[in-house]
Coordinates of C-alpha atoms in Angstrom, one line a residue:
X12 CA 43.4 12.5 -30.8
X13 CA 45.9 13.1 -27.9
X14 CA 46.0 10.7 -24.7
X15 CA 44.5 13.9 -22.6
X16 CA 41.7 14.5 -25.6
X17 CA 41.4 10.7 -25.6
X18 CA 40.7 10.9 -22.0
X19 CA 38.7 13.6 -21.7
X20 CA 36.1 12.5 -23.9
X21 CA 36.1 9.3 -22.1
X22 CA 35.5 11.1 -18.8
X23 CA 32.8 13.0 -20.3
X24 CA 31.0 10.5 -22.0
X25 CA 30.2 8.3 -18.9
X26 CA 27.6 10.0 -17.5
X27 CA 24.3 8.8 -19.0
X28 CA 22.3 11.8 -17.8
X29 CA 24.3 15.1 -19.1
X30 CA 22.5 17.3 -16.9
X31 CA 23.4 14.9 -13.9
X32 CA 26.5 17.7 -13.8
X33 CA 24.0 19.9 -11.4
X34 CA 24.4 16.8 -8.7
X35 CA 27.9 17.0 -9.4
X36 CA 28.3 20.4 -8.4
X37 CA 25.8 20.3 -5.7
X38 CA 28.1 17.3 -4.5
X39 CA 31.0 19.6 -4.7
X40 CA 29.3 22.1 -2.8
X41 CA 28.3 19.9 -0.1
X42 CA 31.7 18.5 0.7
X43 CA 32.8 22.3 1.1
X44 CA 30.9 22.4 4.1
X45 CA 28.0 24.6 2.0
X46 CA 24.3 25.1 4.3
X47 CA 22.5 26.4 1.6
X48 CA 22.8 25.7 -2.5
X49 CA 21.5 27.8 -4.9
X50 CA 20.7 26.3 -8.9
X51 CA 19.5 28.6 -11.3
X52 CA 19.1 28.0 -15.3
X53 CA 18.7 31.5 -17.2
X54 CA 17.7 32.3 -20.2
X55 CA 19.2 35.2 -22.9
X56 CA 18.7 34.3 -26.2
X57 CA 20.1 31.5 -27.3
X58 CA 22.3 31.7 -24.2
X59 CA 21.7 28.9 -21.9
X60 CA 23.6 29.8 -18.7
X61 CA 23.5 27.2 -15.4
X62 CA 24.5 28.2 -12.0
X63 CA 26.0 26.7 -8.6
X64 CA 25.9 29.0 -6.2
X65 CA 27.3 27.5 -2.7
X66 CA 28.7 29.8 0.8
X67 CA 31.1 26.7 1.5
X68 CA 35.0 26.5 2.0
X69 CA 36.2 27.8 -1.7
X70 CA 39.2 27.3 -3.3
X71 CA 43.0 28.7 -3.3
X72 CA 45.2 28.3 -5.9
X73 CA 47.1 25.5 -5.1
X74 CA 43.7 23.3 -4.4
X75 CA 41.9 25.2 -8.3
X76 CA 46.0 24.1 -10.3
X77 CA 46.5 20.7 -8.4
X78 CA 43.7 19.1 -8.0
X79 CA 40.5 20.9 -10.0
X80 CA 42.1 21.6 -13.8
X81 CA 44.4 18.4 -13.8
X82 CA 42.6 16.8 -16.4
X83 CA 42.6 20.3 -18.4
X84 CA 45.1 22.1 -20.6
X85 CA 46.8 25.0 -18.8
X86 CA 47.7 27.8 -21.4
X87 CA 49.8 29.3 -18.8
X88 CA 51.7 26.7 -17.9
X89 CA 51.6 24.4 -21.3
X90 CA 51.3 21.2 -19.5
X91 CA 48.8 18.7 -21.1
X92 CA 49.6 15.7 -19.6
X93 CA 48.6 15.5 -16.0
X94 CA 45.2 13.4 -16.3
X95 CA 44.1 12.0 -12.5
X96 CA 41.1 10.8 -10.7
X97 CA 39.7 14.0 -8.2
X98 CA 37.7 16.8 -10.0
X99 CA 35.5 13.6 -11.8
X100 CA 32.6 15.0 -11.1
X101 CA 33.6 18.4 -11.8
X102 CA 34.2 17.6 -15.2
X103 CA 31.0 16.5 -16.0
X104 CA 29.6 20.2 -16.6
X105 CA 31.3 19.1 -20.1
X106 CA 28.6 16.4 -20.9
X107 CA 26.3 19.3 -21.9
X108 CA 28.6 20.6 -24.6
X109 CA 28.8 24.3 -23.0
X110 CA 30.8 27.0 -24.9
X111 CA 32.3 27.9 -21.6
X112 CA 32.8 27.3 -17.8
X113 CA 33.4 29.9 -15.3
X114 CA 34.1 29.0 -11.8
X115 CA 34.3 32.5 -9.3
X116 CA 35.9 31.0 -5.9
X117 CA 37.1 32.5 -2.7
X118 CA 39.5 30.7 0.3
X119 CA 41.0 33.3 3.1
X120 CA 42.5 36.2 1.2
X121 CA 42.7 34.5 -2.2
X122 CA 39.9 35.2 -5.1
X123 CA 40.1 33.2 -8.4
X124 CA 38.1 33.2 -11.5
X125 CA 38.7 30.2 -13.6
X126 CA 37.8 30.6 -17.0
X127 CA 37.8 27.0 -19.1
X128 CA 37.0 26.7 -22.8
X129 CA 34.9 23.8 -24.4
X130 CA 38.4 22.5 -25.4
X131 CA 39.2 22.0 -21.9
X132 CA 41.8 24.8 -21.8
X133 CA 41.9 27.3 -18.9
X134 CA 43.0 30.3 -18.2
X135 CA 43.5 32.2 -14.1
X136 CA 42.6 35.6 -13.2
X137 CA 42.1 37.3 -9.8
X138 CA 38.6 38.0 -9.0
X139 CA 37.8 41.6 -8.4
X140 CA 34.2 40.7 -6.7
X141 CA 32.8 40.4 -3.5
X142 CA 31.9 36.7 -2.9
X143 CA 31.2 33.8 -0.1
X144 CA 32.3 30.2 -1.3
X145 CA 32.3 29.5 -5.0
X146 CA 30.0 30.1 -8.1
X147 CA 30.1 27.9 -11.0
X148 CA 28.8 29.0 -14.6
X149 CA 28.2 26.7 -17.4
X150 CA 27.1 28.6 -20.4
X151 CA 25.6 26.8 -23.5
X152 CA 24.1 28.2 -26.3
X153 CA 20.8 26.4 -27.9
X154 CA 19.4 27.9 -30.8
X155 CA 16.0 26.0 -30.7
X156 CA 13.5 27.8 -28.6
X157 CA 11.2 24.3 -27.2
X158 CA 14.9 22.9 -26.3
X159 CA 15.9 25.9 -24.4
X160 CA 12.4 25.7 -21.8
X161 CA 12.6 22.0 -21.9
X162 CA 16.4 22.4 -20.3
X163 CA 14.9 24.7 -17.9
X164 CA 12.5 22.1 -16.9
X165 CA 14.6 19.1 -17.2
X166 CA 17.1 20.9 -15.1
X167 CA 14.5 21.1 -12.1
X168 CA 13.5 17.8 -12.3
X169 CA 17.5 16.8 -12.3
X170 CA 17.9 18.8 -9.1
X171 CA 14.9 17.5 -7.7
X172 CA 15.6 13.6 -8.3
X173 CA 19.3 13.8 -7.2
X174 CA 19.2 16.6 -4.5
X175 CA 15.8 16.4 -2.4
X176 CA 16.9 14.9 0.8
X177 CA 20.4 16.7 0.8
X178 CA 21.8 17.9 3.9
X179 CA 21.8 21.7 2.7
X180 CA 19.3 23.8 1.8
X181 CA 19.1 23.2 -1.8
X182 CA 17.2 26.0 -4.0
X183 CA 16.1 25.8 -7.4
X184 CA 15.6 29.5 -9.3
X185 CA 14.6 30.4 -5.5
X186 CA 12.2 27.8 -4.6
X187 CA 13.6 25.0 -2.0
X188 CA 13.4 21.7 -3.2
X189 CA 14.1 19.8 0.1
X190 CA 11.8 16.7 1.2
X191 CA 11.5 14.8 4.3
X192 CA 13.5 11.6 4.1
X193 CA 10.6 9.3 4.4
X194 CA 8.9 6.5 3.1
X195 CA 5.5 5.8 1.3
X196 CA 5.1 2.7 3.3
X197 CA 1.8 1.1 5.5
X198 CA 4.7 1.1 8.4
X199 CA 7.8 2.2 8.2
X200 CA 10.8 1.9 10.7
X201 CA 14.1 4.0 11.1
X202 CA 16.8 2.4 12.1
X203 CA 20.1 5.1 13.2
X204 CA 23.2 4.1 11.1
X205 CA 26.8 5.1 12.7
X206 CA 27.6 8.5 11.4
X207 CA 25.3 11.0 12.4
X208 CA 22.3 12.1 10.3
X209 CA 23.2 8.6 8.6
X210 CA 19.7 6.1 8.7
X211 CA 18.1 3.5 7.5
X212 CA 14.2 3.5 6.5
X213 CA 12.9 0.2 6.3
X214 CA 9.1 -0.3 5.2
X215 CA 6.4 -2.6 5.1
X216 CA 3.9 -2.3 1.7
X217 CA 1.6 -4.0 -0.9
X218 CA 2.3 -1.8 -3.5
X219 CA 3.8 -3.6 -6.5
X220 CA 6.1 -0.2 -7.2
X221 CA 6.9 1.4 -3.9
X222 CA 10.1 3.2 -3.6
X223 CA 13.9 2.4 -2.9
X224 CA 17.1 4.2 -3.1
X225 CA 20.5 4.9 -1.6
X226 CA 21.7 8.2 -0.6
X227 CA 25.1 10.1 0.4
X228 CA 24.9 13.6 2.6
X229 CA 21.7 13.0 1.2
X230 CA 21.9 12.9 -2.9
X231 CA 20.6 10.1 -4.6
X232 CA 23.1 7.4 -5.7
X233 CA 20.4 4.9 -6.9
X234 CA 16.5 4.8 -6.7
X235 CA 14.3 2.9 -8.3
X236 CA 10.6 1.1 -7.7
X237 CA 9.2 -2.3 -7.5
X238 CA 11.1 -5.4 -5.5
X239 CA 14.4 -5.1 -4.8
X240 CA 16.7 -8.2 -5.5
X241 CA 17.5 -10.6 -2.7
X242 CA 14.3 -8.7 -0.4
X243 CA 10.8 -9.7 0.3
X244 CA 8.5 -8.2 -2.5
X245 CA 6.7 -6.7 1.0
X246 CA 10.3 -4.9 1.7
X247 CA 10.9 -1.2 0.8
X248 CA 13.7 0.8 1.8
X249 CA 15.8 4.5 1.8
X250 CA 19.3 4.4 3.1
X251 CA 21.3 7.2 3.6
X252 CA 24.9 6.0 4.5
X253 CA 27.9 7.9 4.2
X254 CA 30.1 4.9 3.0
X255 CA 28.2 4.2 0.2
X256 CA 29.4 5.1 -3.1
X257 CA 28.3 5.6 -6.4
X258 CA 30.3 4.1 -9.7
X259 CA 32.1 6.3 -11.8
X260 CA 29.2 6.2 -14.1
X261 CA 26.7 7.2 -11.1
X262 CA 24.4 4.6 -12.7
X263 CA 24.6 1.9 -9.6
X264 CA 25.9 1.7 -6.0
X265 CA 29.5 -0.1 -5.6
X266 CA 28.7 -3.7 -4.3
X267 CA 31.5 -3.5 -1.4
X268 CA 31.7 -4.2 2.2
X269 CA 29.7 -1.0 3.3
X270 CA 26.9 -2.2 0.6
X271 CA 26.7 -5.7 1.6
X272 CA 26.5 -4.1 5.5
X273 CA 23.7 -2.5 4.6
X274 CA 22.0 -4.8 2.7
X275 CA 22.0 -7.4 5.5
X276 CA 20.5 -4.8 7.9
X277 CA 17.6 -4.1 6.1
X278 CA 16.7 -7.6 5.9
X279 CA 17.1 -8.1 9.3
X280 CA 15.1 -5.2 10.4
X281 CA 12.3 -6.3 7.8
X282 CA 11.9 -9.5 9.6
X283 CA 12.1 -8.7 12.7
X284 CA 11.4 -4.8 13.7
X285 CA 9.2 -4.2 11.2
X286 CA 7.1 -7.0 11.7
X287 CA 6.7 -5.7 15.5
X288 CA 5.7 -2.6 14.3
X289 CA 3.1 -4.1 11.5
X290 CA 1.8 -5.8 14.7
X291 CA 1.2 -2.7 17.0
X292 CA -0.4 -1.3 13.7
X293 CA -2.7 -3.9 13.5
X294 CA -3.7 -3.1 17.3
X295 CA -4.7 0.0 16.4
X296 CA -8.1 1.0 14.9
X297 CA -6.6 3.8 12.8
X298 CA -7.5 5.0 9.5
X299 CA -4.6 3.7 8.3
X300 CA -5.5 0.0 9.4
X301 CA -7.1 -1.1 6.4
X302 CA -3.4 0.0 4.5
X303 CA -1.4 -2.0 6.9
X304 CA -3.5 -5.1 6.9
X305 CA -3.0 -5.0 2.8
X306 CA 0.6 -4.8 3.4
X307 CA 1.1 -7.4 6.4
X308 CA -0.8 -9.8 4.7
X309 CA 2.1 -11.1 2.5
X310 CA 4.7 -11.5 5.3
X311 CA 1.6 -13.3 7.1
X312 CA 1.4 -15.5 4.3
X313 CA 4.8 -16.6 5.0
X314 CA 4.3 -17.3 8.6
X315 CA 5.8 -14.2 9.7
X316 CA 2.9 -12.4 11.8
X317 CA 2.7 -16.2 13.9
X318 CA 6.0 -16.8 14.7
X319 CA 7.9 -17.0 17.3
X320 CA 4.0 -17.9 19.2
X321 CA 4.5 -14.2 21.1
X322 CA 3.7 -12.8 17.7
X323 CA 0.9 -14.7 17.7
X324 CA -0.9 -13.5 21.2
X325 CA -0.9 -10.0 19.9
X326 CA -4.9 -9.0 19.2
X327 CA -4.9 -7.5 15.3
X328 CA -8.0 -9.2 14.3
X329 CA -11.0 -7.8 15.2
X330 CA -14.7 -9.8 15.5
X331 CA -18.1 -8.2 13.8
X332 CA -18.6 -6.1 17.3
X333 CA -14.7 -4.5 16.0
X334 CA -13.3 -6.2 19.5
X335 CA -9.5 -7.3 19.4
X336 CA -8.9 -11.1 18.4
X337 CA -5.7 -12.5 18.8
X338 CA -3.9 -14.3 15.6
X339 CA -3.7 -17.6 18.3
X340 CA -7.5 -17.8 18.8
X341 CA -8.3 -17.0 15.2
X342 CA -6.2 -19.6 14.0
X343 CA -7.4 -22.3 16.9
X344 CA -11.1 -22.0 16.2
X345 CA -10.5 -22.0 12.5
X346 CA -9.1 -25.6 13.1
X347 CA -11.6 -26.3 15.0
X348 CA -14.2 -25.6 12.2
X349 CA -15.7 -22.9 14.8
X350 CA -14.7 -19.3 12.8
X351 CA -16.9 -18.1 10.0
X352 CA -16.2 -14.4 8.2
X353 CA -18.6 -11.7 7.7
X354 CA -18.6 -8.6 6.5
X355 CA -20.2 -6.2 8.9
X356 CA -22.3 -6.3 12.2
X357 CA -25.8 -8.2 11.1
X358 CA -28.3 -10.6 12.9
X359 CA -26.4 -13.4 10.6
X360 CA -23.4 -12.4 12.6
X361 CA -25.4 -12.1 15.8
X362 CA -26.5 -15.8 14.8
X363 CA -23.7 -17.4 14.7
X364 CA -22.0 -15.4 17.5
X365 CA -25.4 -17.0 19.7
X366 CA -24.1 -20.2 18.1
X367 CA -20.8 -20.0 20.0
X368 CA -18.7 -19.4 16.6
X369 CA -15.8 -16.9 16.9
X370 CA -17.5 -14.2 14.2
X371 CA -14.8 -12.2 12.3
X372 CA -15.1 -9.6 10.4
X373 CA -13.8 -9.6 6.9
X374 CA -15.3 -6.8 4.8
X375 CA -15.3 -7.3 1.1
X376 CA -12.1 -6.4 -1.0
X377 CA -10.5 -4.9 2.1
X378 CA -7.0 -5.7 3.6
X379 CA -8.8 -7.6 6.7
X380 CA -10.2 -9.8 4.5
X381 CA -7.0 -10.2 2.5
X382 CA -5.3 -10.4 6.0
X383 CA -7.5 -13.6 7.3
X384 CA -7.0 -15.4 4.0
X385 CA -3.0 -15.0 4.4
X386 CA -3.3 -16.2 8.0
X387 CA -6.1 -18.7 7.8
X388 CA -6.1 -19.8 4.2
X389 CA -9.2 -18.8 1.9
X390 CA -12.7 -19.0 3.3
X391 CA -15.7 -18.4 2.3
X392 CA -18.6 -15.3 3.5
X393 CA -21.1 -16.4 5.9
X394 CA -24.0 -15.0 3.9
X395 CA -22.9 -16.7 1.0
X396 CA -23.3 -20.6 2.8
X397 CA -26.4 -18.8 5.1
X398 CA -28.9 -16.9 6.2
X399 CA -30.5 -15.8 9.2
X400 CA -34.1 -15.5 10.8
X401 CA -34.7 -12.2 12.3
X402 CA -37.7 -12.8 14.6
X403 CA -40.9 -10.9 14.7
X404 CA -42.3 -8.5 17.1
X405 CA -44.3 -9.9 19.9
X406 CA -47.2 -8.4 18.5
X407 CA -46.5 -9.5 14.3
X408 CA -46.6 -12.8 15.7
X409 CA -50.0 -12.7 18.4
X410 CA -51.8 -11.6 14.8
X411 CA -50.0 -14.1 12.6
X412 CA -50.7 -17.1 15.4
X413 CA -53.8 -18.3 14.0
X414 CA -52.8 -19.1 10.8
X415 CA -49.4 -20.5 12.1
X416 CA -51.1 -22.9 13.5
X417 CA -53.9 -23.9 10.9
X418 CA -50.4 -24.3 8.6
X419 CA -49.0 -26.7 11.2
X420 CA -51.5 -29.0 10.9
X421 CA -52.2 -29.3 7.3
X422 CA -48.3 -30.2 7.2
X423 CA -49.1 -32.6 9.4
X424 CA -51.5 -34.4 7.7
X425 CA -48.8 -34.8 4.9
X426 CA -46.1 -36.0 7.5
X427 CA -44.3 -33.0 8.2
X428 CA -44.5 -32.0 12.1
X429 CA -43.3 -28.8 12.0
X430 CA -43.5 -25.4 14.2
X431 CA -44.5 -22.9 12.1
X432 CA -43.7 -19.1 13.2
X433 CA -43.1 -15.6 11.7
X434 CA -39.8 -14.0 10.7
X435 CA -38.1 -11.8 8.5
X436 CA -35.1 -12.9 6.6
X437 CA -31.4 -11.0 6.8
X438 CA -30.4 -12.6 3.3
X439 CA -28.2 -9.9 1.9
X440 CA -29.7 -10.2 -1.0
X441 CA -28.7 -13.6 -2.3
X442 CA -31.5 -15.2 -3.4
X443 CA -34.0 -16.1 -1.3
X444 CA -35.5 -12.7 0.0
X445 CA -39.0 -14.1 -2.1
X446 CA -39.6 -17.8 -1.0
X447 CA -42.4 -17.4 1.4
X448 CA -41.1 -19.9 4.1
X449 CA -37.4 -21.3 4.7
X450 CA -36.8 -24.6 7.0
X451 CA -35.1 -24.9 10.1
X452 CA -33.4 -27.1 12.4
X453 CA -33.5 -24.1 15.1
X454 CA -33.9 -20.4 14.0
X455 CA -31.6 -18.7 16.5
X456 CA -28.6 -20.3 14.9
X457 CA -28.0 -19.4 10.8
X458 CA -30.0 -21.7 8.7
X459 CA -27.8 -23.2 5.7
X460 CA -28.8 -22.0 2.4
X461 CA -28.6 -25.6 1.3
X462 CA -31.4 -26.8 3.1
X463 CA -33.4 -24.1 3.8
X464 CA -35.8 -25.1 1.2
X465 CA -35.5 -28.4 1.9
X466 CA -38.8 -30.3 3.9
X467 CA -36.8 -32.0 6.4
X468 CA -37.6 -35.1 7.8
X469 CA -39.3 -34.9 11.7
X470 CA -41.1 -37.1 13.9
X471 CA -42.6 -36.3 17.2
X472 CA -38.7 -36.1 18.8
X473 CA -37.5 -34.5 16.0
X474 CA -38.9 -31.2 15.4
X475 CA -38.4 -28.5 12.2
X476 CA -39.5 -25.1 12.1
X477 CA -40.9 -23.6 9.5
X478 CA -40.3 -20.0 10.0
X479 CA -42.9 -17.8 7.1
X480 CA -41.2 -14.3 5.8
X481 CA -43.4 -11.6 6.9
X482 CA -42.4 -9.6 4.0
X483 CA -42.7 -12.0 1.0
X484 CA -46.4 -10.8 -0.9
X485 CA -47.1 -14.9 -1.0
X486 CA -47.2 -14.6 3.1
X487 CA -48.9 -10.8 3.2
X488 CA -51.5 -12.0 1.0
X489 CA -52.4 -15.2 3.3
X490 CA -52.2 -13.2 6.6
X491 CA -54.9 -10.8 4.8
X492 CA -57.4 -13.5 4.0
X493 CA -56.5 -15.4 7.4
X494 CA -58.7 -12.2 9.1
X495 CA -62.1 -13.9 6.7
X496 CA -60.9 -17.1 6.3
X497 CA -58.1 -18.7 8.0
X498 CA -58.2 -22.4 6.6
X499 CA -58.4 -21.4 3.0
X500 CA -55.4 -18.5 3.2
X501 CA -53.6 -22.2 5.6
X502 CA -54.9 -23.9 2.3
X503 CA -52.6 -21.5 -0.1
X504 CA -49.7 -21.2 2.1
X505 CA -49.3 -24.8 2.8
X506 CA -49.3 -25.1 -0.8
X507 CA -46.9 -22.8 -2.0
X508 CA -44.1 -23.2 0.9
X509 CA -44.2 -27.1 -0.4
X510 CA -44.3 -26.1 -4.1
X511 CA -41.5 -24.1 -3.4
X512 CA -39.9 -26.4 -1.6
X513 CA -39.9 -28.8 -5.0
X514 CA -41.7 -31.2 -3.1
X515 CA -43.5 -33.8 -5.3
X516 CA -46.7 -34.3 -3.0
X517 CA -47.8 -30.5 -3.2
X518 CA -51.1 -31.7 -4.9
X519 CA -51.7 -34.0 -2.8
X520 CA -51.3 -31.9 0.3
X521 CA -53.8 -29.5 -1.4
X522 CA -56.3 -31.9 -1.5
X523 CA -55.6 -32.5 2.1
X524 CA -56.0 -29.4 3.0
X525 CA -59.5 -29.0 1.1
X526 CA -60.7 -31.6 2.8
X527 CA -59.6 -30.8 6.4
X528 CA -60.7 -26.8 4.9
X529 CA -64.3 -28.9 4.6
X530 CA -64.1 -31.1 7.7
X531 CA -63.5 -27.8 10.0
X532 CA -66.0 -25.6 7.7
X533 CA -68.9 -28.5 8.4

């Protein structure tokens, strides 16, 4: 093998993907000065023929011998040995192994087809066609009929990965392929880079794959997903930088100055720009809220959203009535033991807002809940430590007042002084929607679910209430027999809310209540 066949196989062999020749040539087309691209993969037979259509600059002769073919064999001119560095990319058409290359250019008043063979050798004509720019042919015969449509499809999704956000108009088969240079991010910021059309997207996310890449004009140097190296597993980024440059291999981004540049400005904007602009998200009730509080809660966790202390003045939280709450006051009653979490407006939360607690809401599995725990630390649900006494209608409670009281004093006569009134429970369903009665201290403020069973211990300064669940069938049932006979349905209630209660002197507060049943019935 010669030093030129030596070299040209070396050439060929370093690109990974062999179809990455299309972003070659769109690459080529693009530094032509090219608005619009055209890719097309056709079919005829076994024929396999690619095509780069582009209405840039051209070629004359001097640029197509000097600079183009070096690499290649002229048979006109019988020099083999001029290998050099331009046309790189050119010559990676040869990774797919074609039978032949034509390339149909125009430059002023000169028109060349270039004819190349799979050896590598060339041969010149003038082109006798009407033509804008250049057109490049790569023709490959494949006699397997599943390979040939999977190169047609494999082509597109080539053109597509490398060429989406390229400056031209970039057709595949017809269709445009061009995307918005954005970012799938909860908040995303742009930051303008020196050359025009040249920026930076920085974003903010929770997702354990979202997307980062580097781009020149536009085509993809190096994208992949998931954290990037040296950046906050919150950071994602696109960066499209004209100094940037790919390695020979277009498999990674050289690690020079203009890399290291950029590098350092996408940290800096991710922890400082972006966080502003997570912050003013959070302000706003948007339905992409839930989203950005996912995503800012791992910078929070880091101390990010809190400092500097202006940071922490801005209102992102919001309380059970959805009203702003700064990070500052969240993070000052929490330390104060004063800030409990729920998960929607209730009378719990209306409880506890009566009981001068800072009430904020934290919906469950939700990014405001996963956004408190980052900037508070873990806490738990108010309905899971309490409950809350919803109280009856003015008129439930006129017809429930006689046997409220007859139930006051039987307790009495076993110790307990308590007030006993009618109520309904908002217990979310955890547990205690069928006790008939709950204890408590007062009933406008939530009652712990650790001692709402619990017969506390009164005297005449110290007063419980004992509030009866209008809804449980043990408290229905005695309010039906209170109409015939009041101390008997006082009898079976007393009873039960101190069975319930575990008490040990149930049975003996039945028998008091038979016998002050028989002192008021004589």
């Amino acid at each position: 093998m010669t030093l030129v066949e030596d070299a040209f196989r070396a050439v060929v062999e370093q690109f990974k993907d062999p179809l990455a020749f299309l972003r070659e040539l769109v690459q080529n087309s693009l530094d032509a000065g090219s608005t619009v691209v055209d890719v097309d993969v056709r079919l005829d037979g076994e024929l396999v023929t690619f095509e780069v259509r582009d209405t840039g600059d051209g070629m004359d002769r001097a640029v197509i011998e000097g600079k183009l073919l070096r690499m290649f064999a002229s048979d006109k001119e019988g020099d083999a040995t001029k290998i050099g560095k331009f046309g790189i990319g050119f010559k990676s058409v040869f990774a797919v192994r074609p039978e032949q290359v034509i390339v149909d250019t125009v430059r002023g008043a000169e028109a060349w087809r270039v004819v190349i063979s799979e050896q590598g050798a060339w041969e010149l004509y003038p082109l006798d066609e009407v033509l804008e720019g250049t057109r490049v042919r790569v023709l490959r015969r494949e006699p397997d009929q599943g390979a040939r449509a999977r190169l047609v499809d494999d082509s597109r999704a080539t053109v597509q990965r490398w060429c989406r956000y390229a400056d031209a108009d970039v057709r595949f088969c017809g269709a445009s392929i061009r995307t918005p240079f954005a970012l799938d991010a909860a908040v995303t910021v742009r930051v303008p880079l020196t050359a025009p059309g040249d920026e930076l997207l920085v974003g903010l996310t929770a997702a354990r794959d979202a997307p980062w890449g580097f781009y020149n004009k536009g085509l993809t140097l190096l994208e992949g997903a998931g954290p990037f190296e040296g950046l906050a597993p919150w950071v994602c980024f696109r960066v499209r930088d004209g100094a940037l440059e790919h390695t020979l291999t277009r498999d990674n981004v050289i690690h020079d100055d203009a890399y290291y540049r950029v590098m350092a400005l996408i940290d800096e904007t991710a922890r400082g720009p972006l966080i502003v602009a997570a912050l003013a998200a959070l302000e706003d009730d948007g339905p992409t809220r839930d989203a950005v509080c996912r995503a800012a809660a791992l910078p929070a966790a880091t101390g990010l959203l809190h400092r500097p202390a202006a940071r922490a003045r801005r209102p992102v939280l919001r309380d059970a009535r959805a009203r702003p709450v700064t990070i500052e006051r969240a993070r000052s009653a929490t330390r104060k033991g004063r800030a409990v979490r729920v998960t929607g407006p209730s009378a719990l939360a209306w409880a506890a807002e009566h009981d001068g607690q800072l009430v904020l809401l934290a919906p469950r599995v939700s990014g405001e809940a996963a956004l408190l725990d980052a900037l508070l630390g873990p806490g738990q649900l108010l309905h899971e430590t309490h409950v809350a006494i919803v109280p009856a209608a003015d008129k439930e409670q006129w017809q429930a007042a006689p046997l409220a009281h007859a139930t006051a004093a039987l307790l009495a006569t076993a110790g307990h002084l308590v007030d006993v009134v009618v109520g309904r429970l908002d217990d979310a369903d955890q547990g205690l929607g069928d006790v008939p009665a709950v204890f408590a201290a007062d009933p406008a403020r939530p009652v712990p679910r650790s001692t709402a069973l619990t017969v506390p211990q009164t005297s005449k300064r110290k007063r419980a209430s004992l509030v009866l669940c209008l809804d449980t069938p043990v408290v229905a049932d005695a309010l039906r027999l209170a109409e015939t006979d009041t101390w008997l349905a006082a009898c079976l209630l007393a009873r039960a809310v101190m069975a319930c209660s575990g008490d040990a002197g149930a049975e003996a507060l039945a028998a008091a209540c038979w016998r002050k049943r028989a002192e008021r019935g004589a």
